[in-house]
Short mmCIF file of C-alpha atoms and ligand atoms in Angstrom, two decimals:
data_model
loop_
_atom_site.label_atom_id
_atom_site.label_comp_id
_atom_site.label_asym_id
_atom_site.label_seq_id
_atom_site.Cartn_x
_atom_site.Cartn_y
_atom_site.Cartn_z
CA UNK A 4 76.40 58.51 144.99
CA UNK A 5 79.59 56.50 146.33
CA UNK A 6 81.18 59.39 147.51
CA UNK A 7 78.79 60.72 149.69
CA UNK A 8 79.47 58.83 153.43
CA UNK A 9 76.46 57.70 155.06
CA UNK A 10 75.30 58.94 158.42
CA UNK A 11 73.16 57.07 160.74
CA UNK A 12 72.67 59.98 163.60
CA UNK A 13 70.40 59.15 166.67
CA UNK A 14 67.99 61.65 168.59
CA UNK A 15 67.42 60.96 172.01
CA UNK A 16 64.92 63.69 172.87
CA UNK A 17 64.03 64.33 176.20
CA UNK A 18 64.61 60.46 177.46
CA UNK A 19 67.32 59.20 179.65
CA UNK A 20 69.28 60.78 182.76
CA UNK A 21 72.87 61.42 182.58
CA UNK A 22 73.87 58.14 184.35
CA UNK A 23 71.28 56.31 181.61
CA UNK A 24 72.60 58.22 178.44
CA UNK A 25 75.94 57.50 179.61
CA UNK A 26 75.44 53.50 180.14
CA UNK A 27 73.57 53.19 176.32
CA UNK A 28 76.38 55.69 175.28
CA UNK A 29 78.70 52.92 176.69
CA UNK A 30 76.54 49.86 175.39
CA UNK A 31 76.46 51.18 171.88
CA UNK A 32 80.42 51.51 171.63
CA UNK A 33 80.08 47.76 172.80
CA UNK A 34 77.86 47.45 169.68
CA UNK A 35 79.73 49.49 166.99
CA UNK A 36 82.96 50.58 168.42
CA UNK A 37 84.78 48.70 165.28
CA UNK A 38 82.25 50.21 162.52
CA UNK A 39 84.06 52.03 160.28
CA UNK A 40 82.36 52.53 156.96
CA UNK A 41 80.05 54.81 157.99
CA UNK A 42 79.69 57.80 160.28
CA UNK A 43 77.48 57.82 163.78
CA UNK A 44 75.96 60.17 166.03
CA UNK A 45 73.97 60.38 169.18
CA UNK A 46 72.28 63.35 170.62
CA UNK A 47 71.19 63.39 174.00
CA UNK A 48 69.99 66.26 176.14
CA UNK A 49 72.07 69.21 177.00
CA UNK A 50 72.53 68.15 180.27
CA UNK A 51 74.29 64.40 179.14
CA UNK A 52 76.22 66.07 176.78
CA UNK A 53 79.55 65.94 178.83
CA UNK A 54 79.30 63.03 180.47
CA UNK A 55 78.47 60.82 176.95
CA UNK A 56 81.47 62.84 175.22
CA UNK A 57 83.59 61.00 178.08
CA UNK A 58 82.32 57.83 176.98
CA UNK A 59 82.58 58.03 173.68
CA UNK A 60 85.15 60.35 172.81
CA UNK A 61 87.69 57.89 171.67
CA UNK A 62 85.16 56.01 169.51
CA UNK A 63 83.38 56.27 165.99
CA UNK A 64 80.70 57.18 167.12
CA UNK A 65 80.29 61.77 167.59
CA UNK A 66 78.19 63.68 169.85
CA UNK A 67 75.32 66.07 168.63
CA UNK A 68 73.22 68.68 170.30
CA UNK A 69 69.51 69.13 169.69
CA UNK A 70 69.48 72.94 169.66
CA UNK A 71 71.29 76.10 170.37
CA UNK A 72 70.71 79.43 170.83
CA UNK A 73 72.77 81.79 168.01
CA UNK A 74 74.16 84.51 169.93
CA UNK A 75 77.66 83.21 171.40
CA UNK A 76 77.08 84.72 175.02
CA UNK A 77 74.71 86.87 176.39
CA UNK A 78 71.81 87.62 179.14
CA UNK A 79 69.46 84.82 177.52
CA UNK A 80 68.39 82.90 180.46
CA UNK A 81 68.35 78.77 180.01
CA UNK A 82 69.89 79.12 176.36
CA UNK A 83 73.02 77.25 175.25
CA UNK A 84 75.24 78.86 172.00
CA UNK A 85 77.35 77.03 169.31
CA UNK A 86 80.41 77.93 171.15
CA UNK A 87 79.68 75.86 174.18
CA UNK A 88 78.47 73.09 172.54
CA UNK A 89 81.26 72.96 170.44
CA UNK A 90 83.23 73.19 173.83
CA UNK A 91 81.14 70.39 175.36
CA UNK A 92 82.79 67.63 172.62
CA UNK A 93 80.09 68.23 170.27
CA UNK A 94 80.55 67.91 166.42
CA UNK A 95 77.05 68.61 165.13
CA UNK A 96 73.75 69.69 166.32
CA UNK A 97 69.94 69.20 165.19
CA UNK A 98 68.53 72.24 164.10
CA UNK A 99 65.09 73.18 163.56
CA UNK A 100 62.98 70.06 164.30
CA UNK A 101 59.67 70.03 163.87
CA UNK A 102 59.08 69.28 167.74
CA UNK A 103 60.63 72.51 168.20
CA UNK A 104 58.85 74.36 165.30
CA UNK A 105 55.61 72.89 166.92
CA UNK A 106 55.78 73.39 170.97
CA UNK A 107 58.32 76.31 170.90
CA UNK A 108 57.85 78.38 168.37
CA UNK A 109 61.21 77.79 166.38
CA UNK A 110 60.62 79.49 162.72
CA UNK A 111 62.23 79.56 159.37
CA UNK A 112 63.41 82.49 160.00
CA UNK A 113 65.14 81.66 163.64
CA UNK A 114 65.91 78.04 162.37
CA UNK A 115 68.08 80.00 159.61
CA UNK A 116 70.08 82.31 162.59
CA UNK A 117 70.77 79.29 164.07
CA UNK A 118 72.30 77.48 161.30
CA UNK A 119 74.53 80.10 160.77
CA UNK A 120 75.69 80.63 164.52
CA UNK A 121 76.47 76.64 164.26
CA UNK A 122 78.45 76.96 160.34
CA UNK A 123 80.11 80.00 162.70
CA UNK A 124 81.24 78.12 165.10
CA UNK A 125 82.01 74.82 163.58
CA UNK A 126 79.00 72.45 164.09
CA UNK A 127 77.56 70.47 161.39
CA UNK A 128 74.35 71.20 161.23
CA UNK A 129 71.01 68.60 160.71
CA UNK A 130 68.73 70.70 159.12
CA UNK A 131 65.27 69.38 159.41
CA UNK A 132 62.08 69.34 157.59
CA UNK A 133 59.11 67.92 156.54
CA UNK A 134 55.91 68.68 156.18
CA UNK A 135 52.87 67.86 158.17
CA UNK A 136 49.76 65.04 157.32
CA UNK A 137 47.64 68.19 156.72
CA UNK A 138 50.06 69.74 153.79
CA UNK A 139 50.74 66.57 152.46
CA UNK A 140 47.24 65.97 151.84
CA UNK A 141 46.59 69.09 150.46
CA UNK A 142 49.29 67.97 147.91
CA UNK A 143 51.43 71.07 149.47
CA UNK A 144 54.54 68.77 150.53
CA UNK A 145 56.91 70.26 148.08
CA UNK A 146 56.07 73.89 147.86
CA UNK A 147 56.20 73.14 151.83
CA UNK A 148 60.01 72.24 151.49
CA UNK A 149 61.08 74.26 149.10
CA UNK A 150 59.91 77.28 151.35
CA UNK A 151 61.20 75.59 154.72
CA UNK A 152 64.93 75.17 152.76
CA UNK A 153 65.12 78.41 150.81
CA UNK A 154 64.38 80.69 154.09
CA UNK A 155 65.93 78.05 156.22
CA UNK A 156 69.40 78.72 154.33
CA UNK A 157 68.43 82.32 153.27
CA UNK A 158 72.00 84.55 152.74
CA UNK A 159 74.35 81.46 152.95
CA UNK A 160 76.19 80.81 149.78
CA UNK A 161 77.91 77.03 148.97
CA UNK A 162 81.45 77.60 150.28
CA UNK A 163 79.84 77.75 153.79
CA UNK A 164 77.53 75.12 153.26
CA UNK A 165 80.17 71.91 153.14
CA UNK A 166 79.35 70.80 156.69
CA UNK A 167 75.14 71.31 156.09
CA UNK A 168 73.21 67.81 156.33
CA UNK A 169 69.98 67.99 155.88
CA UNK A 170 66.97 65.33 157.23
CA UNK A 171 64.06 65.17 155.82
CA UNK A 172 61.26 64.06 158.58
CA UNK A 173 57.71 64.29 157.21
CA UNK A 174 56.15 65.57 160.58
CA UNK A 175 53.56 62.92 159.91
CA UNK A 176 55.65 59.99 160.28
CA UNK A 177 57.77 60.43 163.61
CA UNK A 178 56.58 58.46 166.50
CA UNK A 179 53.85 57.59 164.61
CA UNK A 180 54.98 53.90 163.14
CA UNK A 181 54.36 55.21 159.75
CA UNK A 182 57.17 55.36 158.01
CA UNK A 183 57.00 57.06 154.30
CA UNK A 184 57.57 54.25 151.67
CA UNK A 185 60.99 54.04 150.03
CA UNK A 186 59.40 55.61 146.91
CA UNK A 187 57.76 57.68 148.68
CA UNK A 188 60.74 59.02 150.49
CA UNK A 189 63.35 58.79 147.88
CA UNK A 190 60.93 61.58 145.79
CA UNK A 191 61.63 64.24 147.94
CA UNK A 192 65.37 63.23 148.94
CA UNK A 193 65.28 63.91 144.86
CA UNK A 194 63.42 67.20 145.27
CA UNK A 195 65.76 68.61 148.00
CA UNK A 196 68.65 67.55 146.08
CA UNK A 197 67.03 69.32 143.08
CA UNK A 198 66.73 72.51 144.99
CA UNK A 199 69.74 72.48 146.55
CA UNK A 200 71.32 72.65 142.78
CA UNK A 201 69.55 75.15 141.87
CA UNK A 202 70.27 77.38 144.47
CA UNK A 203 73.46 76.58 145.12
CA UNK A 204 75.06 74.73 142.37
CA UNK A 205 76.13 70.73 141.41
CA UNK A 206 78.76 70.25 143.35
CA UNK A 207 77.14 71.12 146.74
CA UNK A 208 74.07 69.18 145.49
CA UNK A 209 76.30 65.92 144.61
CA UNK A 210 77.89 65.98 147.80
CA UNK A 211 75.63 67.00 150.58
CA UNK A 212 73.89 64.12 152.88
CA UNK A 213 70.13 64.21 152.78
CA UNK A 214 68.88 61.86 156.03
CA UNK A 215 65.54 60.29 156.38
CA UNK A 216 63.72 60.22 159.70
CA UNK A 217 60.38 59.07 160.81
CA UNK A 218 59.84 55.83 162.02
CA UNK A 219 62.93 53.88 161.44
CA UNK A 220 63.88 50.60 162.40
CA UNK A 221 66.41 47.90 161.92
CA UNK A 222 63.75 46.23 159.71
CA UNK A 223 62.79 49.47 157.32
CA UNK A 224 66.35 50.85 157.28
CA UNK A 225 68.45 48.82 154.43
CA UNK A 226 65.46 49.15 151.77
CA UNK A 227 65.73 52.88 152.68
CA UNK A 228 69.43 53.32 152.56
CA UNK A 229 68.95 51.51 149.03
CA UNK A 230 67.69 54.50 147.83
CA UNK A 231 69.73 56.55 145.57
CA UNK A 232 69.19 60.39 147.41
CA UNK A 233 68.96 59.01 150.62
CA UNK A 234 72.43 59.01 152.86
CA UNK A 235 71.24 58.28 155.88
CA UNK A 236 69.03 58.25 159.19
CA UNK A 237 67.76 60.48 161.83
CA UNK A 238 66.63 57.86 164.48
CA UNK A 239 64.39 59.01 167.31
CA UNK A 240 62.72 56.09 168.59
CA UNK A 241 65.11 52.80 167.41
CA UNK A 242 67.97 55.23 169.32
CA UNK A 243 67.16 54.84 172.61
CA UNK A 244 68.07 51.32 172.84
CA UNK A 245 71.89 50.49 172.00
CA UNK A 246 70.48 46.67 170.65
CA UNK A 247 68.01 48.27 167.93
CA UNK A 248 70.11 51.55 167.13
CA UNK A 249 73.44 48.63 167.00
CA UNK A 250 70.90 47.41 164.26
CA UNK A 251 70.18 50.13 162.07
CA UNK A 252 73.95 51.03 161.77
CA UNK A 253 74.96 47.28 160.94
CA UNK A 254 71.83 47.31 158.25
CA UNK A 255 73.23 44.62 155.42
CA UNK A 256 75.03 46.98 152.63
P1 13P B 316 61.01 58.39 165.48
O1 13P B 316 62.16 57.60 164.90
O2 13P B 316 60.72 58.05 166.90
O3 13P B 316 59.83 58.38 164.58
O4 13P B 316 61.52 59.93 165.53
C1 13P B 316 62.08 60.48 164.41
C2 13P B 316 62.68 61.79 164.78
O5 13P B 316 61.98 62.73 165.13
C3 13P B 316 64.14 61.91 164.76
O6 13P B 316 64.54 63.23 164.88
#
C-alpha cells in the first residue's frame, strides 16, 4: 500500500569495533545521505551506539539497538533498558531475534516484556520471527507465527501499537544464502498482515510495516520490495559493507 513508508533497517550483529562502525556509519551517509523516499536504519552493538549516533545524527539514516532489557533501572548486571537506549540517540531497537531466541534463551513470553518496555519508552520496535527449516517442513510455518505474534504482542491493544514493525526472518534463511522466494515470502507478509487484522483491527493492519530478512542483497531486494505485503528489509549480512547496504536502499523503484 502507498502509504505505508518503506524501511530498509541494517543489523550489524556482533561485527565491527567502535572506530569500524563509526567509519561504515560515515561511508554510508557518503552513500545515502540525500535519500529521502524511504526510511534507514543501522544497528550496531551496544557499545558503537554513541559514537555512530555522532556520525549520523544529522542524516536520514536512524540508529537501532539489538536488544534491551525491560526494567528501566535496576541490579541486572550487563543489561541495557529502553530508557538508555533511547538516551543513547536511538529510535528503534530489534527485538526478539531468533539468534537471541536460539543462544540466549529469549522467549515469547520475555520477547513480549520487552516490546512493551520499548512502546514505554518510545522505541520502535522490530519484532522478529520466523520459523525454523524443521517447522517449515513439517508444514508448521504458520501456526508457528501466529503463536510467536499473538504471545509476542499478548495484552497490547492497537492505539499502542503505531510504532510496532514487524520482520519476518524465516530462521532458515539468515546467513544461509537462501533467501525465501518472493512468493514464497510475500505469503506470509499476507498471513501476518491477516493476523494482525484480526486481532487488532484494519487500520493497524493497513498501516503497519512488515520487513523481510534472510539473505538479502542488492540483487534479490527490488523483486522483493515488489511485493505487495512486504515494506521493507532487515539486512544482516549486505549491512556490513556501506557499498552493498548503499545498494539495497537505492534498489530501482
Ligand atoms: P543475513 O542478511 O546475513 O541473512 O541476516 C539476516 C538477519 O538476521 C537480519 O536480522
Amino acid at each position: 500500500m502507498d502509504q505505508r513508508r518503506p524501511l530498509i533497517a541494517g543489523n550489524w550483529k556482533m561485527y565491527k569495533t567502535q572506530s569500524e562502525a563509526t567509519e561504515t556509519a560515515k561511508q554510508l551517509i557518503r552513500y545515502v545521505g540525500a535519500v529521502t523516499d524511504i526510511d534507514m536504519m543501522i544497528a550496531p552493538t551496544f557499545i558503537a551506539l554513541t559514537a555512530v549516533f555522532a556520525a549520523i545524527k544529522n542524516s536520514p539514516v536512524a540508529l537501532g539497538a539489538q536488544n534491551l532489557y525491560w526494567e528501566d533501572e535496576g541490579a541486572y548486571t550487563g543489561e541495557i533498558s529502553a530508557p538508555m537506549l533511547k538516551s543513547a540517540g536511538c529510535q528503534y531497537c530489534i527485538i526478539g531475534h531468533s539468534e537471541r531466541r536460539q543462544y540466549f534463551g529469549e522467549t515469547d513470553e520475555t520477547v513480549n516484556k520487552k516490546i512493551k518496555a520499548a512502546i514505554k519508552a518510545g522505541l520502535q520496535p522490530v519484532f522478529c520471527v520466523g520459523e525454523t527449516e524443521k517447522e517449515r517442513e513439517a508444514g508448521q510455518t504458520l501456526s508457528i507465527l501466529d503463536k510467536q505474534i499473538k504471545k509476542g504482542l499478548e495484552g497490547l491493544v492497537s492505539e499502542q501499537l503505531d510504532p510496532l514493525i514487524i520482520a519476518y526472518e524465516p530462521v532458515w534463511a539468515i546467513g544461509t544464502g537462501k533467501t525465501a522466494t518472493d512468493d514464497q515470502a510475500q505469503e506470509v507478509h499476507r498471513f501476518i498482515r491477516s493476523l494482525v487484522k484480526n486481532n487488532f483491527g484494519q487500520a493497524l493492519s493497513d498501516s503497519i510495516r512488515i520487513l523481510y530478512g534472510g539473505s538479502v542483497k542488492p540483487d534479490n531486494i527490488a523483486s522483493l520490495m515488489a511485493m505487495p505485503d512486504i515494506d521493507g528489509a532487515l539486512v544482516g549480512g549486505a549491512s556490513l559493507s556501506a557499498e552493498s547496504f548503499s545498494q539495497i536502499i537505492k534498489f530501482k523503484r
